[in-house]
Structures are given as C-alpha cells and as structure tokens.
Amino acid sequence: MERDRRDPSERQDRIGKGSEHVAVFQDKIQQLLGPEASDLEVALGSQPPVSIRLNATKWSLPSKDPVPWCTSGQYLAERPAFTFDPLFHAGCYYVQEPASMLLEQAFLASGLSGKDIIALDLCAAPGGKTTHLRSLLSSSSLLVANEIDRKRQFILQENLWKWGAANTVICGSDPRDLDRLPEFFDLIVVDAPCSGEGMFRKDAFARAQWSPALVQHCCGLQRTVLQHAWQALKPGGTLFYSTCTWETAENEDQMAELIAMGAVPIKIPVEPAWGMRMGVDGLGLRCYPHKVRGEGFFIAALRKPGIHVEERLIGPLTDNASQPEMAAWLNEDRPWQLVEHDQIQFAIDGQHITNIRSIANALRVLSPGVPLAEKKGDEWRPHAALALAGDRSTNVFPEIALSYDQALAYLRGTALPAKDARGTALATYNGHGLGWLRGAGNRWNNLLPASWRIKAQRPIAPNVPWAPSHR
Ligand code: SAM
C-alpha cells in the first residue's frame, strides 16, 4: 500500500471519501468470495497476528509457533514493545506481516536458490521483502534495493544497514531509469504501491483512503512500473509481483498483460493447510485473513521468455581507495574493494565492481556496499552501519559489552560513564554490535546517529519475551 502524503483536501478531490465507497468495496468482495465475504468481514474486525522474521546470520530463537511458509518466520503471542529490545536495533530480526513472507515459496519455486545472481527489489522501502530476499539469496549474489520516495529511502537504508549483509546496493531512482539497464537483472521483485485492501485490519488509514479512483490510480502506476521492470529483466529471468490488495485489476490483470507479451507463469506450490487461494484464472496466490494467518496479500511469479545465459561478471580488483587500510576492518572472506561515495568509504565485493559501475551509471546510488567510514572534518570515523555489518572484523575495535539497561541507555543516546576511556570502541549487547563510542576520559561519548535513537520514554506494551526480565 502506498500512503498518500499529499494535502488531504487535494487527496479527497481525486479519491473521494473512503466511507462513501464501502458499498463498492463490499460488492467486489461479494463477487470474489460469495458467501465467504461475511467471514472476511469478521476477520477484518479481529486482531491481526504479530510475527517476526529472524536474521539467521545474527541470531536464533527457538520457535514455539513458526510461520509454516517461511523458515525464519515466527508468530508471537502478543505485540511486544520491539523498540525496547536492543536486539531489534541490532538487526537480529525484522517485524513483518506473515502473509508477505510467502516470498520464500516464490523464491523456492523460481529455482534460483544457491545461484549467484543479480536481483532487484524495485519498490523496496521499508525493506521487509529486501531483507527477506537478502537472506534467501546466496551471499555472493548482488541485491539492489530501490525506493523512489525520498523520505522512505532513509528507513530502507537504516533497515538494510542494520540487517548487515554485504553485496547490497541501495538506490533511490524512478523505475523509468531502469531503461538504462536493459536485460540486466536475473530476478526483479515488484512489491507494488497498491490500494491496500489487505491492510484494512491493521491500518485504519488504508480503509479511509480506499476508493475506486485509488484503485484506478494504482493500476496505472503498477502498469508503468512493470513495463520498466520487464525490460530490465534478462531473457529467462524471473519476476515476482506482489500487492497487499484483492483487486483483480491490480493483481491478475497486471500479470495477464505481461503474459500477453510472452511471460510464462511459475506455479508457487503451497500446502492446502496454509489457506492460500489460487488467483483468478489460476494466476498467482491470494491470501485472505479468514483463511490465512496473516493479512491480505497477492503474489505471482513469471518467467521472461528466452534463454538464460549463466554469467558472472568478474570485475577488475583495482580501484582508487583513498583509505586502503580500512579494508582490515572487515573479514578477509571477500575480495574487498574500497570506493569513496558522498564522503563515505564503502567496501564492495570486488567481483561485482563492474555490475555496480553499470548500476551507478543508470540509477541514483545511495549506498553501493558496506559503509566503513564517514568523513567528519579532516577525520574518518567508523560508520554507524559498520557496527552492524556481518562482515565486520571482530579484531580491530575494542568492544564494550552493555547490560540490557545500559544498552537501552545507549540507544537513547546517553553517554556512558567510564574510567580513562580513549579512542573508538564498539558498544555491544549479547555480542551484537549496536554502534560506536568515543572515549573522553571519564565517559564514553555516544556516536549513535540521532535518527536511530529511541525517542519513547517507556514501553506501552510488554517487553519482548526474550528480554532478560521480560518486564
Ligand atoms: N517492499 C516493501 C516492503 O516489503 O517493506 C513495501 C513496498 S510498498 C508496498 C510500495 C513502495 O512503492 C512504497 O515504498 C512506495 O514509496 C513505492 N512507490 C510509490 N510509487 C512508486 C512508483 N511510481 N514507482 C516505484 N515505486 C513507487
């Protein structure tokens, strides 16, 4: 669903008042579901399930209630105060609606598991699908996460940096710019802006802004985004298309247009017990909350006709690193190459340097790799994202292990008392990097970016069940 941020009066001109359209929406659902429409209405009035997806490279948690279609997904009994969990800030898990974790089944069906590919998540913020895809792809695959909306680019960047995986490029371009990258990607995910019917239970705003005009508007956006995505896909490449709406015009009809251009549907196998329903005309999968333990969701997978040529572009391993010694801040398991971009030193997996150059020639690159250091005056300081990077070497910076309460104080931006504190140190919680500290004698100054800090004073929900005292 795309939140409409324009002035509300202007918005109403175009899409009208949500409440006037209830009957239209109910009619459509009646046509789709027949007698089950009332079950859906009941489900839409119930509490949504809460779920998280673990970052297996950082953390594990025995599962009492797994999301059956996602190996790293877990339901929680109630919604806790995630903000007051240091592990949440350390990128150990992502809070995500369960139905959208079906991406994993689409990925399995695509046959791309274990292959080194170039993938694009075109409508990526805040990063739910991107972090999931990153965990599914081989670690040598290159993943480009793109988001057109400037404000949403910040949260995408924060979430991806905290997830901490290498070979992830963050971009902020209009999908039309993909025309400069014809037949470039092996896999493209379009999690499209949509009319958001599937979020009616979780988000009152989604219900209020719905109208037939919004559906029409979204259809136009989706068609444009898909056209540009399609030509950026390699022959033989795979497209995943998803929305959180039940509108046929936004789902199967969009797929039918690509099928008319030669696209071949890929069946996504699911267990009957999970409750998904086949899409209209057998295209894709639909999730309804009265059948599936999750919100409304649609997903389809298509293959572009043509022969897929397996190729890996291996780039030269030389570049203009102004601070080559910083390569030692990372583990040596990749042929790192350092590049400077917008006053930040980034480390790039050298085997993708040619690919990343091509991407940078076409799209607005925000973050080409693992951020190592940023320039403050004449000095290079470790970048906030390096603290959370999975490839960070553990032998370079001294670590200060924080208790739960100290970690929360750190995450609020507080300086920590110290004796003879000098240089730069890493604040950790349960072995997970949170951010940087700067020694100033009797205290450690807090270098956590202001926008990453906890603003709320105290939790209004119970603590996460894995917090030490579960207060
Ligand atoms: N994939 C995200 C996730 O799983 O966290 C959610 C994506 S949300 C459904 C759709 C995204 O499309 C929004 O971030 C929105 O800013 C973006 N968007 C809106 N208009 C767009 C357009 N014309 N082209 C591309 N993306 C657009």
Short mmCIF file of C-alpha atoms and ligand atoms in Angstrom, two decimals:
data_model
loop_
_atom_site.label_atom_id
_atom_site.label_comp_id
_atom_site.label_asym_id
_atom_site.label_seq_id
_atom_site.Cartn_x
_atom_site.Cartn_y
_atom_site.Cartn_z
CA MET A 1 0.00 0.00 0.00
CA GLU A 2 1.23 3.47 -0.78
CA ARG A 3 0.42 6.15 1.78
CA ASP A 4 -0.79 9.28 0.06
CA ARG A 5 1.13 12.12 1.66
CA ARG A 6 -0.45 14.98 -0.26
CA ASP A 7 -2.60 17.57 1.36
CA PRO A 8 -5.82 15.74 2.47
CA SER A 9 -8.15 18.18 0.68
CA GLU A 10 -6.33 17.57 -2.61
CA ARG A 11 -6.42 13.82 -1.96
CA GLN A 12 -10.17 13.82 -1.48
CA ASP A 13 -10.64 15.59 -4.82
CA ARG A 14 -9.08 12.62 -6.52
CA ILE A 15 -10.17 9.63 -4.50
CA GLY A 16 -13.23 10.84 -2.61
CA LYS A 17 -14.15 9.97 0.98
CA GLY A 18 -13.42 6.37 2.00
CA SER A 19 -16.73 5.84 3.81
CA GLU A 20 -18.74 6.60 0.64
CA HIS A 21 -17.09 3.66 -1.07
CA VAL A 22 -17.75 0.92 1.47
CA ALA A 23 -20.63 -0.49 -0.59
CA VAL A 24 -18.47 -0.61 -3.74
CA PHE A 25 -15.74 -2.50 -1.88
CA GLN A 26 -18.23 -4.90 -0.29
CA ASP A 27 -19.78 -5.62 -3.69
CA LYS A 28 -16.41 -6.51 -5.15
CA ILE A 29 -15.60 -8.84 -2.25
CA GLN A 30 -19.03 -10.46 -2.60
CA GLN A 31 -18.26 -11.16 -6.27
CA LEU A 32 -14.86 -12.62 -5.41
CA LEU A 33 -15.79 -14.67 -2.34
CA GLY A 34 -19.57 -15.24 -2.47
CA PRO A 35 -20.87 -16.49 0.90
CA GLU A 36 -17.37 -16.26 2.42
CA ALA A 37 -17.46 -12.46 2.15
CA SER A 38 -19.02 -12.21 5.62
CA ASP A 39 -16.22 -14.40 7.09
CA LEU A 40 -13.71 -11.96 5.64
CA GLU A 41 -15.57 -9.01 7.17
CA VAL A 42 -15.46 -10.75 10.59
CA ALA A 43 -11.73 -11.47 10.19
CA LEU A 44 -11.11 -7.82 9.28
CA GLY A 45 -12.59 -6.86 12.64
CA SER A 46 -10.30 -9.22 14.62
CA GLN A 47 -6.77 -8.73 15.99
CA PRO A 48 -4.03 -9.20 13.39
CA PRO A 49 -1.33 -11.78 14.21
CA VAL A 50 2.13 -10.50 15.14
CA SER A 51 5.20 -12.05 13.57
CA ILE A 52 8.92 -11.56 13.15
CA ARG A 53 11.48 -12.90 10.71
CA LEU A 54 14.87 -13.76 12.14
CA ASN A 55 18.19 -12.69 10.69
CA ALA A 56 19.82 -16.13 10.74
CA THR A 57 23.30 -14.67 10.20
CA LYS A 58 22.97 -12.85 13.54
CA TRP A 59 20.53 -14.57 15.84
CA SER A 60 18.40 -17.64 16.52
CA LEU A 61 15.36 -18.13 18.71
CA PRO A 62 13.65 -21.48 19.29
CA SER A 63 10.27 -21.27 17.64
CA LYS A 64 7.09 -22.07 19.53
CA ASP A 65 4.84 -21.02 16.68
CA PRO A 66 6.58 -20.98 13.27
CA VAL A 67 5.17 -19.31 10.18
CA PRO A 68 4.84 -22.51 8.11
CA TRP A 69 5.77 -20.96 4.75
CA CYS A 70 8.88 -19.14 5.98
CA THR A 71 11.79 -20.95 7.68
CA SER A 72 12.81 -17.85 9.65
CA GLY A 73 9.28 -16.60 10.45
CA GLN A 74 7.70 -16.87 13.90
CA TYR A 75 4.35 -15.77 15.33
CA LEU A 76 4.37 -14.07 18.72
CA ALA A 77 1.52 -14.41 21.20
CA GLU A 78 1.08 -10.63 21.51
CA ARG A 79 2.60 -7.44 20.18
CA PRO A 80 5.54 -6.51 22.44
CA ALA A 81 7.42 -3.22 22.68
CA PHE A 82 10.02 -4.00 19.99
CA THR A 83 11.52 -0.53 20.39
CA PHE A 84 12.75 -1.50 23.86
CA ASP A 85 14.59 -4.59 22.62
CA PRO A 86 18.29 -3.93 21.84
CA LEU A 87 18.27 -6.98 19.52
CA PHE A 88 15.67 -5.26 17.36
CA HIS A 89 18.07 -2.32 16.94
CA ALA A 90 20.94 -4.73 16.27
CA GLY A 91 19.15 -6.10 13.18
CA CYS A 92 18.63 -9.55 14.70
CA TYR A 93 15.07 -9.73 13.35
CA TYR A 94 12.53 -7.81 11.28
CA VAL A 95 8.92 -7.29 12.34
CA GLN A 96 6.91 -8.41 9.32
CA GLU A 97 3.36 -9.34 8.49
CA PRO A 98 3.28 -13.15 7.91
CA ALA A 99 1.45 -13.45 4.56
CA SER A 100 4.13 -11.38 2.83
CA MET A 101 6.71 -13.95 3.93
CA LEU A 102 5.29 -16.09 1.08
CA LEU A 103 8.11 -14.54 -0.93
CA GLU A 104 10.16 -17.51 0.29
CA GLN A 105 7.91 -20.00 -1.51
CA ALA A 106 8.09 -17.94 -4.70
CA PHE A 107 11.87 -17.93 -4.40
CA LEU A 108 11.98 -21.70 -3.93
CA ALA A 109 9.71 -22.15 -6.98
CA SER A 110 11.98 -19.93 -9.11
CA GLY A 111 14.88 -22.38 -8.95
CA LEU A 112 17.27 -19.56 -8.02
CA SER A 113 18.28 -20.98 -4.62
CA GLY A 114 22.04 -21.31 -4.30
CA LYS A 115 22.77 -19.48 -7.58
CA ASP A 116 24.86 -16.32 -7.73
CA ILE A 117 22.60 -13.79 -9.42
CA ILE A 118 21.85 -10.08 -9.72
CA ALA A 119 18.49 -9.22 -8.15
CA LEU A 120 16.48 -6.02 -7.87
CA ASP A 121 13.80 -5.12 -5.34
CA LEU A 122 12.27 -2.18 -7.17
CA CYS A 123 9.77 -0.82 -4.61
CA ALA A 124 11.78 -1.66 -1.55
CA ALA A 125 11.03 0.61 1.45
CA PRO A 126 10.85 -0.04 4.33
CA GLY A 127 12.73 -3.22 3.46
CA GLY A 128 10.63 -6.22 4.52
CA LYS A 129 10.97 -8.07 1.20
CA THR A 130 14.54 -6.87 0.69
CA THR A 131 15.81 -8.21 4.00
CA HIS A 132 13.94 -11.45 3.35
CA LEU A 133 15.33 -11.77 -0.17
CA ARG A 134 18.82 -10.97 1.11
CA SER A 135 18.54 -13.93 3.49
CA LEU A 136 17.32 -16.20 0.67
CA LEU A 137 19.95 -15.23 -1.93
CA SER A 138 23.45 -16.70 -1.96
CA SER A 139 25.87 -14.38 -0.18
CA SER A 140 27.69 -13.69 -3.48
CA SER A 141 24.50 -12.59 -5.21
CA LEU A 142 24.15 -8.84 -5.70
CA LEU A 143 20.91 -7.34 -4.44
CA VAL A 144 19.84 -3.85 -5.49
CA ALA A 145 17.16 -2.27 -3.29
CA ASN A 146 15.48 0.74 -4.87
CA GLU A 147 12.98 3.18 -3.44
CA ILE A 148 11.59 6.20 -5.27
CA ASP A 149 10.24 8.07 -2.21
CA ARG A 150 12.95 10.23 -0.63
CA LYS A 151 11.62 10.00 2.94
CA ARG A 152 11.22 6.26 2.72
CA GLN A 153 14.80 5.89 1.44
CA PHE A 154 16.10 6.72 4.93
CA ILE A 155 14.22 3.92 6.67
CA LEU A 156 15.15 1.49 3.89
CA GLN A 157 18.80 2.38 4.34
CA GLU A 158 18.61 2.06 8.12
CA ASN A 159 16.89 -1.33 7.94
CA LEU A 160 19.29 -2.73 5.34
CA TRP A 161 22.39 -1.44 7.09
CA LYS A 162 21.15 -3.00 10.31
CA TRP A 163 20.46 -6.30 8.54
CA GLY A 164 24.21 -6.09 7.89
CA ALA A 165 24.61 -8.10 4.70
CA ALA A 166 27.25 -7.39 2.06
CA ASN A 167 26.51 -7.21 -1.67
CA THR A 168 23.52 -4.96 -1.09
CA VAL A 169 23.28 -1.74 -3.11
CA ILE A 170 20.69 0.87 -2.10
CA CYS A 171 19.30 3.18 -4.78
CA GLY A 172 16.75 5.96 -4.95
CA SER A 173 15.55 6.09 -8.54
CA ASP A 174 12.39 6.28 -10.57
CA PRO A 175 11.67 2.88 -12.22
CA ARG A 176 11.86 4.68 -15.59
CA ASP A 177 15.64 4.94 -15.08
CA LEU A 178 15.78 1.15 -15.48
CA ASP A 179 15.60 1.76 -19.23
CA ARG A 180 19.34 2.38 -18.96
CA LEU A 181 19.84 -1.18 -17.67
CA PRO A 182 18.20 -3.35 -20.34
CA GLU A 183 18.18 -7.11 -19.63
CA PHE A 184 20.40 -6.65 -16.59
CA PHE A 185 18.73 -8.50 -13.70
CA ASP A 186 18.13 -12.22 -13.16
CA LEU A 187 15.36 -11.53 -10.66
CA ILE A 188 13.16 -8.49 -10.09
CA VAL A 189 10.71 -8.11 -7.22
CA VAL A 190 7.91 -5.58 -7.72
CA ASP A 191 6.05 -5.20 -4.44
CA ALA A 192 3.88 -2.55 -5.96
CA PRO A 193 2.20 0.53 -4.49
CA CYS A 194 -1.45 -0.57 -4.29
CA SER A 195 -4.89 0.26 -2.93
CA GLY A 196 -4.08 -1.60 0.31
CA GLU A 197 -7.29 -3.55 0.95
CA GLY A 198 -5.28 -6.32 2.60
CA MET A 199 -4.17 -3.83 5.26
CA PHE A 200 -7.70 -2.77 6.27
CA ARG A 201 -7.42 -4.73 9.53
CA LYS A 202 -4.05 -3.28 10.55
CA ASP A 203 -4.29 0.23 9.22
CA ALA A 204 -7.34 2.48 9.57
CA PHE A 205 -5.75 4.89 7.11
CA ALA A 206 -5.83 2.17 4.41
CA ARG A 207 -9.59 1.82 4.90
CA ALA A 208 -10.18 5.57 4.97
CA GLN A 209 -8.27 6.32 1.77
CA TRP A 210 -9.74 3.48 -0.32
CA SER A 211 -11.85 4.39 -3.35
CA PRO A 212 -12.42 3.11 -6.90
CA ALA A 213 -10.38 6.09 -8.10
CA LEU A 214 -7.45 4.99 -5.94
CA VAL A 215 -7.64 1.51 -7.48
CA GLN A 216 -7.54 3.08 -10.96
CA HIS A 217 -4.62 5.29 -9.98
CA CYS A 218 -2.67 2.33 -8.58
CA CYS A 219 -3.36 0.27 -11.73
CA GLY A 220 -1.73 2.99 -13.82
CA LEU A 221 1.32 3.14 -11.52
CA GLN A 222 1.67 -0.63 -11.48
CA ARG A 223 1.48 -0.91 -15.27
CA THR A 224 4.22 1.68 -15.68
CA VAL A 225 6.46 0.15 -13.01
CA LEU A 226 6.01 -3.34 -14.50
CA GLN A 227 6.82 -2.19 -18.05
CA HIS A 228 10.14 -0.72 -16.96
CA ALA A 229 10.92 -3.70 -14.73
CA TRP A 230 10.14 -6.14 -17.52
CA GLN A 231 12.62 -4.68 -19.97
CA ALA A 232 15.33 -4.66 -17.25
CA LEU A 233 14.88 -8.39 -16.77
CA LYS A 234 17.25 -10.78 -18.58
CA PRO A 235 15.72 -13.27 -21.00
CA GLY A 236 14.90 -16.28 -18.86
CA GLY A 237 14.80 -14.02 -15.78
CA THR A 238 12.17 -14.16 -13.05
CA LEU A 239 9.70 -11.52 -11.86
CA PHE A 240 7.89 -11.66 -8.53
CA TYR A 241 4.91 -9.35 -8.38
CA SER A 242 3.03 -8.73 -5.14
CA THR A 243 0.49 -6.36 -3.64
CA CYS A 244 -1.47 -6.15 -0.41
CA THR A 245 -4.81 -5.76 -2.17
CA TRP A 246 -7.51 -8.08 -3.56
CA GLU A 247 -8.30 -6.00 -6.63
CA THR A 248 -8.14 -8.23 -9.71
CA ALA A 249 -7.27 -5.17 -11.80
CA GLU A 250 -4.17 -4.62 -9.63
CA ASN A 251 -3.18 -8.28 -9.50
CA GLU A 252 -4.07 -10.91 -12.09
CA ASP A 253 -4.95 -8.33 -14.79
CA GLN A 254 -1.45 -6.84 -14.46
CA MET A 255 0.04 -10.32 -14.82
CA ALA A 256 -2.19 -11.06 -17.83
CA GLU A 257 -0.71 -8.06 -19.64
CA LEU A 258 2.79 -9.49 -19.22
CA ILE A 259 1.59 -12.95 -20.23
CA ALA A 260 0.25 -11.39 -23.42
CA MET A 261 3.85 -10.24 -24.02
CA GLY A 262 5.11 -13.81 -23.64
CA ALA A 263 5.66 -14.13 -19.88
CA VAL A 264 5.26 -17.64 -18.51
CA PRO A 265 3.62 -18.11 -15.08
CA ILE A 266 5.60 -20.08 -12.49
CA LYS A 267 3.48 -22.10 -10.10
CA ILE A 268 4.19 -21.38 -6.43
CA PRO A 269 3.48 -24.60 -4.51
CA VAL A 270 1.77 -24.20 -1.11
CA GLU A 271 0.30 -26.62 1.44
CA PRO A 272 -3.53 -26.64 1.49
CA ALA A 273 -3.42 -26.26 5.30
CA TRP A 274 -1.80 -22.83 4.95
CA GLY A 275 -5.05 -21.49 3.48
CA MET A 276 -3.83 -19.65 0.37
CA ARG A 277 -6.15 -19.50 -2.57
CA MET A 278 -5.26 -19.69 -6.25
CA GLY A 279 -5.58 -16.30 -8.01
CA VAL A 280 -8.23 -15.56 -10.63
CA ASP A 281 -7.67 -17.72 -13.76
CA GLY A 282 -5.10 -19.70 -11.76
CA LEU A 283 -2.63 -16.80 -11.72
CA GLY A 284 -0.63 -16.33 -8.51
CA LEU A 285 -1.75 -16.82 -4.92
CA ARG A 286 -4.19 -14.86 -2.80
CA CYS A 287 -4.25 -14.61 0.99
CA TYR A 288 -7.42 -13.67 2.88
CA PRO A 289 -7.26 -13.23 6.65
CA HIS A 290 -10.26 -15.51 7.28
CA LYS A 291 -8.27 -18.36 5.67
CA VAL A 292 -4.58 -17.50 6.17
CA ARG A 293 -2.98 -16.45 9.45
CA GLY A 294 -1.86 -13.11 8.08
CA GLU A 295 -3.11 -10.05 6.21
CA GLY A 296 -4.38 -9.74 2.65
CA PHE A 297 -1.71 -10.41 0.05
CA PHE A 298 -1.25 -11.39 -3.60
CA ILE A 299 1.91 -12.83 -5.12
CA ALA A 300 2.72 -14.20 -8.56
CA ALA A 301 5.92 -15.35 -10.27
CA LEU A 302 6.56 -15.05 -14.00
CA ARG A 303 9.44 -16.06 -16.23
CA LYS A 304 10.56 -13.91 -19.14
CA PRO A 305 10.89 -15.93 -22.34
CA GLY A 306 14.35 -16.53 -23.75
CA ILE A 307 17.46 -18.39 -22.83
CA HIS A 308 19.08 -17.62 -19.55
CA VAL A 309 22.81 -17.32 -20.06
CA GLU A 310 24.62 -18.03 -16.81
CA GLU A 311 27.31 -15.43 -16.48
CA ARG A 312 29.09 -13.82 -13.63
CA LEU A 313 30.70 -10.54 -14.32
CA ILE A 314 34.01 -10.60 -12.58
CA GLY A 315 35.39 -7.11 -12.28
CA PRO A 316 39.00 -5.96 -12.03
CA LEU A 317 40.26 -5.83 -8.47
CA THR A 318 41.85 -2.42 -8.58
CA ASP A 319 40.25 0.87 -7.71
CA ASN A 320 41.06 4.23 -6.19
CA ALA A 321 40.86 3.60 -2.48
CA SER A 322 41.85 6.69 -0.55
CA GLN A 323 41.93 4.79 2.76
CA PRO A 324 43.08 1.26 1.78
CA GLU A 325 43.97 0.36 5.39
CA MET A 326 40.26 0.33 6.24
CA ALA A 327 39.88 -2.96 4.34
CA ALA A 328 41.31 -4.54 7.50
CA TRP A 329 38.12 -3.54 9.33
CA LEU A 330 36.35 -6.36 7.50
CA ASN A 331 36.86 -10.10 7.46
CA GLU A 332 39.04 -11.28 4.62
CA ASP A 333 36.49 -13.65 3.12
CA ARG A 334 35.73 -11.44 0.11
CA PRO A 335 37.97 -9.59 -2.39
CA TRP A 336 37.02 -6.20 -0.94
CA GLN A 337 37.48 -3.09 -2.97
CA LEU A 338 37.11 0.31 -1.36
CA VAL A 339 35.34 3.20 -3.03
CA GLU A 340 34.52 6.70 -1.82
CA HIS A 341 31.00 7.98 -2.44
CA ASP A 342 29.42 11.10 -0.88
CA GLN A 343 32.15 11.42 1.79
CA ILE A 344 31.70 7.79 2.83
CA GLN A 345 34.16 4.95 2.32
CA PHE A 346 32.35 1.83 1.17
CA ALA A 347 33.65 -1.71 0.76
CA ILE A 348 32.40 -3.55 -2.30
CA ASP A 349 32.81 -7.21 -3.08
CA GLY A 350 35.35 -6.90 -5.93
CA GLN A 351 33.62 -9.50 -8.08
CA HIS A 352 30.67 -7.11 -8.50
CA ILE A 353 32.56 -3.92 -9.21
CA THR A 354 31.64 -3.94 -12.91
CA ASN A 355 27.98 -4.58 -12.11
CA ILE A 356 27.93 -1.79 -9.55
CA ARG A 357 29.53 0.62 -12.01
CA SER A 358 26.79 -0.20 -14.54
CA ILE A 359 24.15 0.34 -11.86
CA ALA A 360 25.71 3.64 -10.81
CA ASN A 361 25.64 4.82 -14.44
CA ALA A 362 21.89 4.23 -14.55
CA LEU A 363 20.45 4.72 -11.06
CA ARG A 364 20.94 7.13 -8.18
CA VAL A 365 23.10 5.04 -5.86
CA LEU A 366 22.76 5.90 -2.18
CA SER A 367 24.88 3.11 -0.73
CA PRO A 368 26.97 0.90 -3.04
CA GLY A 369 28.21 -1.56 -0.42
CA VAL A 370 29.24 -1.91 3.22
CA PRO A 371 29.77 1.58 4.69
CA LEU A 372 33.11 1.67 6.51
CA ALA A 373 33.80 5.25 7.49
CA GLU A 374 32.44 8.74 7.05
CA LYS A 375 34.37 11.96 6.89
CA LYS A 376 33.89 14.38 9.77
CA GLY A 377 36.10 17.42 9.15
CA ASP A 378 39.55 16.01 8.37
CA GLU A 379 38.91 12.77 10.17
CA TRP A 380 37.48 9.44 9.01
CA ARG A 381 35.22 7.90 11.65
CA PRO A 382 33.80 4.37 11.62
CA HIS A 383 30.36 4.48 10.00
CA ALA A 384 27.29 3.62 12.11
CA ALA A 385 26.44 0.81 9.67
CA LEU A 386 29.85 -0.83 10.16
CA ALA A 387 28.90 -1.53 13.77
CA LEU A 388 26.11 -3.81 12.50
CA ALA A 389 27.80 -5.24 9.41
CA GLY A 390 28.01 -9.02 9.28
CA ASP A 391 31.48 -8.80 7.69
CA ARG A 392 32.99 -6.51 10.37
CA SER A 393 36.24 -7.89 11.74
CA THR A 394 36.00 -8.52 15.46
CA ASN A 395 39.75 -7.95 15.98
CA VAL A 396 40.03 -4.24 15.23
CA PHE A 397 37.96 -2.21 17.70
CA PRO A 398 37.70 -2.82 21.44
CA GLU A 399 34.22 -3.87 22.47
CA ILE A 400 32.23 -2.63 25.46
CA ALA A 401 29.60 -5.22 26.40
CA LEU A 402 26.46 -3.49 27.69
CA SER A 403 23.81 -4.87 30.02
CA TYR A 404 20.17 -4.64 28.95
CA ASP A 405 19.68 -1.36 30.85
CA GLN A 406 22.96 0.10 29.59
CA ALA A 407 22.04 -0.89 26.03
CA LEU A 408 18.72 0.96 26.33
CA ALA A 409 20.54 3.99 27.72
CA TYR A 410 22.97 3.81 24.80
CA LEU A 411 20.10 3.50 22.31
CA ARG A 412 18.55 6.65 23.83
CA GLY A 413 21.75 8.50 23.03
CA THR A 414 23.20 8.70 26.54
CA ALA A 415 26.96 8.91 27.18
CA LEU A 416 28.24 6.04 29.35
CA PRO A 417 30.37 6.55 32.47
CA ALA A 418 33.96 5.27 32.11
CA LYS A 419 37.45 5.33 33.55
CA ASP A 420 40.16 6.54 31.22
CA ALA A 421 38.12 5.94 28.06
CA ARG A 422 40.10 6.62 24.86
CA GLY A 423 39.76 6.08 21.14
CA THR A 424 36.82 4.40 19.45
CA ALA A 425 35.02 1.37 20.85
CA LEU A 426 32.07 -0.73 19.78
CA ALA A 427 29.00 -0.90 22.05
CA THR A 428 27.62 -4.44 22.02
CA TYR A 429 24.64 -6.20 23.52
CA ASN A 430 24.75 -10.01 23.79
CA GLY A 431 27.65 -9.94 21.33
CA HIS A 432 25.78 -7.88 18.71
CA GLY A 433 27.18 -4.54 17.59
CA LEU A 434 24.87 -1.59 18.30
CA GLY A 435 27.01 1.44 17.49
CA TRP A 436 30.15 3.39 18.27
CA LEU A 437 31.53 5.03 21.41
CA ARG A 438 34.20 7.69 21.58
CA GLY A 439 36.44 7.84 24.65
CA ALA A 440 36.54 11.14 26.55
CA GLY A 441 38.30 10.16 29.80
CA ASN A 442 35.60 9.67 32.38
CA ARG A 443 32.88 8.87 29.86
CA TRP A 444 32.18 7.22 26.53
CA ASN A 445 30.51 9.68 24.18
CA ASN A 446 27.63 8.23 22.21
CA LEU A 447 28.01 8.19 18.41
CA LEU A 448 24.68 6.54 17.56
CA PRO A 449 23.00 8.60 14.78
CA ALA A 450 20.26 10.80 16.24
CA SER A 451 17.65 9.31 13.88
CA TRP A 452 18.37 5.76 15.16
CA ARG A 453 17.81 6.65 18.82
CA ILE A 454 14.85 5.55 20.94
CA LYS A 455 12.58 8.53 21.47
CA ALA A 456 9.81 6.95 23.56
CA GLN A 457 10.35 7.11 27.30
CA ARG A 458 8.81 3.84 28.41
CA PRO A 459 7.15 0.86 26.73
CA ILE A 460 3.37 0.88 26.40
CA ALA A 461 3.36 -2.87 25.65
CA PRO A 462 5.04 -5.80 27.44
CA ASN A 463 8.72 -6.36 26.72
CA VAL A 464 9.71 -8.98 24.15
CA PRO A 465 9.54 -12.48 25.68
CA TRP A 466 13.32 -12.91 25.25
CA ALA A 467 14.22 -9.75 27.25
CA PRO A 468 16.18 -10.67 30.40
CA SER A 469 13.47 -9.83 32.90
CA HIS A 470 10.52 -9.78 30.50
CA ARG A 471 9.15 -6.71 32.29
N1 SAM B 1 8.53 -3.89 -0.45
C1 SAM B 1 8.30 -3.11 0.75
C2 SAM B 1 8.45 -4.00 1.96
O1 SAM B 1 8.24 -5.22 1.85
O2 SAM B 1 8.83 -3.50 3.02
C3 SAM B 1 6.96 -2.42 0.71
C4 SAM B 1 6.75 -1.63 -0.56
S1 SAM B 1 5.28 -0.70 -0.60
C5 SAM B 1 4.08 -1.90 -0.84
C6 SAM B 1 5.38 0.05 -2.18
C7 SAM B 1 6.52 1.04 -2.36
O3 SAM B 1 6.43 1.57 -3.69
C8 SAM B 1 6.48 2.23 -1.43
O4 SAM B 1 7.68 2.30 -0.70
C9 SAM B 1 6.32 3.43 -2.34
O5 SAM B 1 7.05 4.56 -1.93
C10 SAM B 1 6.85 2.91 -3.66
N2 SAM B 1 6.30 3.64 -4.82
C11 SAM B 1 5.31 4.54 -4.85
N3 SAM B 1 5.12 5.00 -6.09
C12 SAM B 1 6.02 4.40 -6.86
C13 SAM B 1 6.34 4.48 -8.24
N4 SAM B 1 5.70 5.28 -9.06
N5 SAM B 1 7.35 3.73 -8.68
C14 SAM B 1 8.01 2.90 -7.84
N6 SAM B 1 7.75 2.79 -6.55
C15 SAM B 1 6.77 3.53 -6.06
#
